[in-house]
């Protein structure tokens, strides 16, 4: 029996570890860079239940980080390290935050421009990124961060390139539809932010626009490290699917012929019978409310030749 | 307080090199800088290239660049600074440029070759072999360039100076100066006064202002250069630029530059500007870079992670000015040390030391010069298979593998701000551009023993967090 090392105790990593146990008692250790679990979902009330349940069964190791040093990858903790080898490691690092040049944000680089995750950590340490904060994001993570900052007495505006669905929010969030274009500083700190063609005074800009990111492409990845989904349910599902792939008892595979990206890949085990097809642009076609449409194909009746 | 030599603006690479040279002699030296840490001036915004000959070829700038270039390997070895030698390629994109290569070779060989920098013509096949990712018909290859970890250089120079008894007054701006016979009095923003027998003005963008305090007039213009930094994989192995037969001032200069960190910089041309405090990058700056460089690469699938700009002081006559003040040989001005000031700095420093000697400074060599240790990071220990203990392996920045122990080491080596730690460790310089900053701010404050609200990015009002 193999023991797996799973990088990142977010929803995907926890779900994967949990499912591995449930499928056949396969042990996995989840390593986590932070001193808390949950990652981007740590402040989302709706996922607390799942995380707490998972922690009862799964062993996590906090303040333990996977790091690339030239061509090798190591798990490093306070007093030691070990090299991570072979295909037993699954990266579940989650989203990365998009860079300013990727987003077309120009201007200066004063203090007070923070990626989303840096602010999650600040909140965890009882620190605030500023008093007058602009959150730039088009997703529910941006909204939940804005809500959390407001709860702590910060003035917050959310800038989103697209219209946001705020039905579930407890109201009161000031949302401007537009693009952040330019940042100006004063004395070394953010002073104002150009949104479309208007200046918004603020001391902080938080970037909550994301991209899937697997820092270790040599390892298999689950969750938001590979799938652009904003639905926690799908993140959890991806962990389950990967667990099924890893355990794969029948050893039989099928190949799905498709132009669309398929998670966990075009070649899937017959046992799993589920794949995820992330496609952002067809939401209207399927009339699903989420920004990232993810379709779960039940492969029961969907047979293609085995190659 | 009274000193033999005071250097104004020693936070820059030029001032630090002068202090480094003087640290070998029995003289009392003070360096004053208005920034909170060394390296936060012009020296913050360059591309880290060790250049060769510079046009105009008979200029002081070109001469010092060549001298400086030759000194760098020895300095890097002694100070344990990462340097890599490479070539520069001027790439011909169209048949007209290809046909012109022999003529270009002839001209360049005359000026470069004469000074010992070999020039070659590369045909399509050699170009492909040398630079698999560059698309072009051929190129001129110039040997003798280098790239250096300039942050490490600044940090190690600073530590060498501190170790060898040089005093620093940081966060201190020189406001006024008076020549009192054989002495100079310097009045600072902190209400203090320093006395010096000799003063070196190495104030970079502000060198003309300092000169004016001594009654010397110089005119400086300012030029901004924008840079775009990319993550992920090697774009080029050498410094690569398009060959330009007909100079166009809007796109003159600049290149695709590999760095010692594994990132790549697209460095732009110098555009004139009026406000020397302006480090902003505009959409136009990036458009110019894209227009200029994207056609040179086959694979362009790299993520831009950061855009920044640097400002150069451009003197009248477009050459370095290194001279005594008209009113006294006790004051030496360095005006308009623009590109390639990093390259030239070691040679400039030696020249200044000679000028000080000529002006009467007695320079007796020390026999107990102390050497600096290399900055060894946790990742170096792990790579070497060594063991780590206590909390040495608490990783703060996963992209660059920076640990709490590394932050502690950076602080020991003089970091007092977030950027000071960033420069010395690479923290936050990876693709995620600071997803670790929340943790980093907490840990840096802990290690400095201050409230996180007191930590700044780079001094002044650049506060980071509140409560
Ligand atoms: C975009 C760009 C790219 C470049 N690329 C390269 C390159 O690749 N290779 C190369 O060789 N060169 C390059 N250069 C040039 C190089 O960066 C500079 O020539 C060099 O850094 C100049 O160093 P310095 O010490 O003269 O100036 P600075 O680093 O500016 O140092 C001057 C110091 O003086 C201090 N000061 C000013 N006024 C006062 C005062 N009144 N009181 C106290 N302190 C004061 C400032 O705070 C500052 O720290 C580049 C320049 C730019 C702008």
JSON list of C-alpha atoms in Angstrom, two decimals, chain A residues 33-35 63 65-70 74 76-81 95-97 99-102 106-115 117-119 121-122 125-131 181-182 186-189 203-204 213, chain B residues 228 278-283 286 303-308 379 381-383 385-398 401 431-439 441-442 452 457 459-467:
[
{"chain": "A", "resi": 33, "resn": "UNK", "atom": "CA", "xyz": [2.20, 25.83, 4.38]},
{"chain": "A", "resi": 34, "resn": "UNK", "atom": "CA", "xyz": [-0.04, 27.86, 6.67]},
{"chain": "A", "resi": 35, "resn": "UNK", "atom": "CA", "xyz": [-0.79, 27.28, 10.33]},
{"chain": "A", "resi": 63, "resn": "UNK", "atom": "CA", "xyz": [3.72, 24.74, 8.62]},
{"chain": "A", "resi": 65, "resn": "UNK", "atom": "CA", "xyz": [5.77, 23.43, 2.68]},
{"chain": "A", "resi": 66, "resn": "UNK", "atom": "CA", "xyz": [6.64, 21.94, -0.68]},
{"chain": "A", "resi": 67, "resn": "UNK", "atom": "CA", "xyz": [9.43, 23.96, -2.27]},
{"chain": "A", "resi": 68, "resn": "UNK", "atom": "CA", "xyz": [11.24, 23.61, -5.55]},
{"chain": "A", "resi": 69, "resn": "UNK", "atom": "CA", "xyz": [14.99, 23.93, -5.28]},
{"chain": "A", "resi": 70, "resn": "UNK", "atom": "CA", "xyz": [16.35, 23.76, -8.82]},
{"chain": "A", "resi": 74, "resn": "UNK", "atom": "CA", "xyz": [11.22, 19.01, -1.04]},
{"chain": "A", "resi": 76, "resn": "UNK", "atom": "CA", "xyz": [10.26, 21.34, 4.39]},
{"chain": "A", "resi": 77, "resn": "UNK", "atom": "CA", "xyz": [9.13, 21.77, 8.00]},
{"chain": "A", "resi": 78, "resn": "UNK", "atom": "CA", "xyz": [10.59, 23.65, 10.94]},
{"chain": "A", "resi": 79, "resn": "UNK", "atom": "CA", "xyz": [13.26, 21.16, 11.89]},
{"chain": "A", "resi": 80, "resn": "UNK", "atom": "CA", "xyz": [13.75, 19.08, 8.78]},
{"chain": "A", "resi": 81, "resn": "UNK", "atom": "CA", "xyz": [12.99, 18.23, 5.19]},
{"chain": "A", "resi": 95, "resn": "UNK", "atom": "CA", "xyz": [-5.56, 29.24, -7.39]},
{"chain": "A", "resi": 96, "resn": "UNK", "atom": "CA", "xyz": [-2.87, 31.78, -7.78]},
{"chain": "A", "resi": 97, "resn": "UNK", "atom": "CA", "xyz": [-3.68, 35.46, -7.92]},
{"chain": "A", "resi": 99, "resn": "UNK", "atom": "CA", "xyz": [-0.36, 39.58, -11.65]},
{"chain": "A", "resi": 100, "resn": "UNK", "atom": "CA", "xyz": [-0.79, 43.30, -12.26]},
{"chain": "A", "resi": 101, "resn": "UNK", "atom": "CA", "xyz": [0.61, 43.14, -15.82]},
{"chain": "A", "resi": 102, "resn": "UNK", "atom": "CA", "xyz": [-1.72, 40.23, -16.63]},
{"chain": "A", "resi": 106, "resn": "UNK", "atom": "CA", "xyz": [-0.35, 50.12, -14.61]},
{"chain": "A", "resi": 107, "resn": "UNK", "atom": "CA", "xyz": [1.13, 52.91, -12.55]},
{"chain": "A", "resi": 108, "resn": "UNK", "atom": "CA", "xyz": [3.24, 52.78, -9.43]},
{"chain": "A", "resi": 109, "resn": "UNK", "atom": "CA", "xyz": [3.97, 49.99, -7.00]},
{"chain": "A", "resi": 110, "resn": "UNK", "atom": "CA", "xyz": [3.46, 51.52, -3.57]},
{"chain": "A", "resi": 111, "resn": "UNK", "atom": "CA", "xyz": [2.83, 49.60, -0.35]},
{"chain": "A", "resi": 112, "resn": "UNK", "atom": "CA", "xyz": [-0.76, 48.42, 0.00]},
{"chain": "A", "resi": 113, "resn": "UNK", "atom": "CA", "xyz": [-1.23, 46.26, -3.11]},
{"chain": "A", "resi": 114, "resn": "UNK", "atom": "CA", "xyz": [-1.92, 42.75, -1.87]},
{"chain": "A", "resi": 115, "resn": "UNK", "atom": "CA", "xyz": [-2.85, 39.43, -3.40]},
{"chain": "A", "resi": 117, "resn": "UNK", "atom": "CA", "xyz": [-4.26, 35.25, 0.04]},
{"chain": "A", "resi": 118, "resn": "UNK", "atom": "CA", "xyz": [-1.94, 37.68, 1.81]},
{"chain": "A", "resi": 119, "resn": "UNK", "atom": "CA", "xyz": [-5.04, 39.36, 3.24]},
{"chain": "A", "resi": 121, "resn": "UNK", "atom": "CA", "xyz": [-3.32, 35.55, 6.43]},
{"chain": "A", "resi": 122, "resn": "UNK", "atom": "CA", "xyz": [-3.47, 39.08, 7.80]},
{"chain": "A", "resi": 125, "resn": "UNK", "atom": "CA", "xyz": [-3.21, 37.16, 12.49]},
{"chain": "A", "resi": 126, "resn": "UNK", "atom": "CA", "xyz": [-5.66, 39.89, 13.48]},
{"chain": "A", "resi": 127, "resn": "UNK", "atom": "CA", "xyz": [-4.09, 42.41, 11.16]},
{"chain": "A", "resi": 128, "resn": "UNK", "atom": "CA", "xyz": [-5.84, 44.55, 8.56]},
{"chain": "A", "resi": 129, "resn": "UNK", "atom": "CA", "xyz": [-4.41, 45.45, 5.15]},
{"chain": "A", "resi": 130, "resn": "UNK", "atom": "CA", "xyz": [-5.70, 49.02, 5.41]},
{"chain": "A", "resi": 131, "resn": "UNK", "atom": "CA", "xyz": [-8.66, 51.16, 6.41]},
{"chain": "A", "resi": 181, "resn": "UNK", "atom": "CA", "xyz": [-6.38, 50.49, -14.69]},
{"chain": "A", "resi": 182, "resn": "UNK", "atom": "CA", "xyz": [-3.86, 52.47, -12.71]},
{"chain": "A", "resi": 186, "resn": "UNK", "atom": "CA", "xyz": [1.63, 58.99, -2.01]},
{"chain": "A", "resi": 187, "resn": "UNK", "atom": "CA", "xyz": [4.54, 58.84, 0.40]},
{"chain": "A", "resi": 188, "resn": "UNK", "atom": "CA", "xyz": [4.99, 55.20, -0.54]},
{"chain": "A", "resi": 189, "resn": "UNK", "atom": "CA", "xyz": [1.42, 53.98, 0.12]},
{"chain": "A", "resi": 203, "resn": "UNK", "atom": "CA", "xyz": [-5.23, 53.11, 0.78]},
{"chain": "A", "resi": 204, "resn": "UNK", "atom": "CA", "xyz": [-5.28, 49.47, -0.27]},
{"chain": "A", "resi": 213, "resn": "UNK", "atom": "CA", "xyz": [-1.83, 27.19, -10.90]},
{"chain": "B", "resi": 228, "resn": "UNK", "atom": "CA", "xyz": [8.68, 44.04, -17.61]},
{"chain": "B", "resi": 278, "resn": "UNK", "atom": "CA", "xyz": [7.96, 59.35, -11.18]},
{"chain": "B", "resi": 279, "resn": "UNK", "atom": "CA", "xyz": [8.48, 55.58, -11.28]},
{"chain": "B", "resi": 280, "resn": "UNK", "atom": "CA", "xyz": [5.15, 54.77, -12.89]},
{"chain": "B", "resi": 281, "resn": "UNK", "atom": "CA", "xyz": [4.72, 52.45, -15.84]},
{"chain": "B", "resi": 282, "resn": "UNK", "atom": "CA", "xyz": [2.04, 53.25, -18.40]},
{"chain": "B", "resi": 283, "resn": "UNK", "atom": "CA", "xyz": [0.25, 51.20, -20.99]},
{"chain": "B", "resi": 286, "resn": "UNK", "atom": "CA", "xyz": [4.40, 48.19, -22.16]},
{"chain": "B", "resi": 303, "resn": "UNK", "atom": "CA", "xyz": [3.65, 35.14, -17.55]},
{"chain": "B", "resi": 304, "resn": "UNK", "atom": "CA", "xyz": [4.52, 38.79, -16.93]},
{"chain": "B", "resi": 305, "resn": "UNK", "atom": "CA", "xyz": [4.72, 39.22, -13.18]},
{"chain": "B", "resi": 306, "resn": "UNK", "atom": "CA", "xyz": [5.85, 42.75, -12.62]},
{"chain": "B", "resi": 307, "resn": "UNK", "atom": "CA", "xyz": [6.38, 46.06, -14.38]},
{"chain": "B", "resi": 308, "resn": "UNK", "atom": "CA", "xyz": [8.62, 48.74, -12.92]},
{"chain": "B", "resi": 379, "resn": "UNK", "atom": "CA", "xyz": [17.55, 26.33, 0.42]},
{"chain": "B", "resi": 381, "resn": "UNK", "atom": "CA", "xyz": [21.75, 24.01, 2.88]},
{"chain": "B", "resi": 382, "resn": "UNK", "atom": "CA", "xyz": [18.99, 21.68, 1.71]},
{"chain": "B", "resi": 383, "resn": "UNK", "atom": "CA", "xyz": [20.39, 21.53, -1.79]},
{"chain": "B", "resi": 385, "resn": "UNK", "atom": "CA", "xyz": [22.14, 17.80, 1.73]},
{"chain": "B", "resi": 386, "resn": "UNK", "atom": "CA", "xyz": [22.92, 19.49, 5.05]},
{"chain": "B", "resi": 387, "resn": "UNK", "atom": "CA", "xyz": [20.72, 19.23, 8.10]},
{"chain": "B", "resi": 388, "resn": "UNK", "atom": "CA", "xyz": [18.43, 21.92, 9.43]},
{"chain": "B", "resi": 389, "resn": "UNK", "atom": "CA", "xyz": [17.09, 22.29, 12.93]},
{"chain": "B", "resi": 390, "resn": "UNK", "atom": "CA", "xyz": [15.03, 24.38, 15.36]},
{"chain": "B", "resi": 391, "resn": "UNK", "atom": "CA", "xyz": [12.75, 26.56, 13.29]},
{"chain": "B", "resi": 392, "resn": "UNK", "atom": "CA", "xyz": [15.16, 26.91, 10.39]},
{"chain": "B", "resi": 393, "resn": "UNK", "atom": "CA", "xyz": [12.76, 25.24, 7.97]},
{"chain": "B", "resi": 394, "resn": "UNK", "atom": "CA", "xyz": [9.70, 27.39, 8.61]},
{"chain": "B", "resi": 395, "resn": "UNK", "atom": "CA", "xyz": [8.98, 28.45, 5.05]},
{"chain": "B", "resi": 396, "resn": "UNK", "atom": "CA", "xyz": [7.51, 31.91, 4.60]},
{"chain": "B", "resi": 397, "resn": "UNK", "atom": "CA", "xyz": [7.69, 32.30, 0.80]},
{"chain": "B", "resi": 398, "resn": "UNK", "atom": "CA", "xyz": [6.98, 28.98, -0.96]},
{"chain": "B", "resi": 401, "resn": "UNK", "atom": "CA", "xyz": [11.77, 28.90, -0.61]},
{"chain": "B", "resi": 431, "resn": "UNK", "atom": "CA", "xyz": [4.94, 34.20, -9.80]},
{"chain": "B", "resi": 432, "resn": "UNK", "atom": "CA", "xyz": [2.44, 34.75, -7.02]},
{"chain": "B", "resi": 433, "resn": "UNK", "atom": "CA", "xyz": [3.86, 38.21, -6.36]},
{"chain": "B", "resi": 434, "resn": "UNK", "atom": "CA", "xyz": [3.42, 38.16, -2.63]},
{"chain": "B", "resi": 435, "resn": "UNK", "atom": "CA", "xyz": [0.64, 35.74, -1.74]},
{"chain": "B", "resi": 436, "resn": "UNK", "atom": "CA", "xyz": [2.91, 35.15, 1.27]},
{"chain": "B", "resi": 437, "resn": "UNK", "atom": "CA", "xyz": [3.03, 38.79, 2.34]},
{"chain": "B", "resi": 438, "resn": "UNK", "atom": "CA", "xyz": [0.58, 38.42, 5.23]},
{"chain": "B", "resi": 439, "resn": "UNK", "atom": "CA", "xyz": [2.75, 35.82, 6.86]},
{"chain": "B", "resi": 441, "resn": "UNK", "atom": "CA", "xyz": [4.86, 40.90, 7.46]},
{"chain": "B", "resi": 442, "resn": "UNK", "atom": "CA", "xyz": [4.09, 39.09, 10.70]},
{"chain": "B", "resi": 452, "resn": "UNK", "atom": "CA", "xyz": [3.72, 45.05, 12.47]},
{"chain": "B", "resi": 457, "resn": "UNK", "atom": "CA", "xyz": [7.84, 48.67, 2.65]},
{"chain": "B", "resi": 459, "resn": "UNK", "atom": "CA", "xyz": [10.52, 53.79, 4.81]},
{"chain": "B", "resi": 460, "resn": "UNK", "atom": "CA", "xyz": [8.47, 57.03, 4.86]},
{"chain": "B", "resi": 461, "resn": "UNK", "atom": "CA", "xyz": [4.71, 56.49, 4.84]},
{"chain": "B", "resi": 462, "resn": "UNK", "atom": "CA", "xyz": [4.92, 53.10, 3.17]},
{"chain": "B", "resi": 463, "resn": "UNK", "atom": "CA", "xyz": [3.15, 51.37, 6.07]},
{"chain": "B", "resi": 464, "resn": "UNK", "atom": "CA", "xyz": [1.92, 47.87, 5.46]},
{"chain": "B", "resi": 465, "resn": "UNK", "atom": "CA", "xyz": [-0.79, 46.86, 7.91]},
{"chain": "B", "resi": 466, "resn": "UNK", "atom": "CA", "xyz": [-3.05, 48.26, 10.57]},
{"chain": "B", "resi": 467, "resn": "UNK", "atom": "CA", "xyz": [-5.31, 46.77, 13.18]}
]
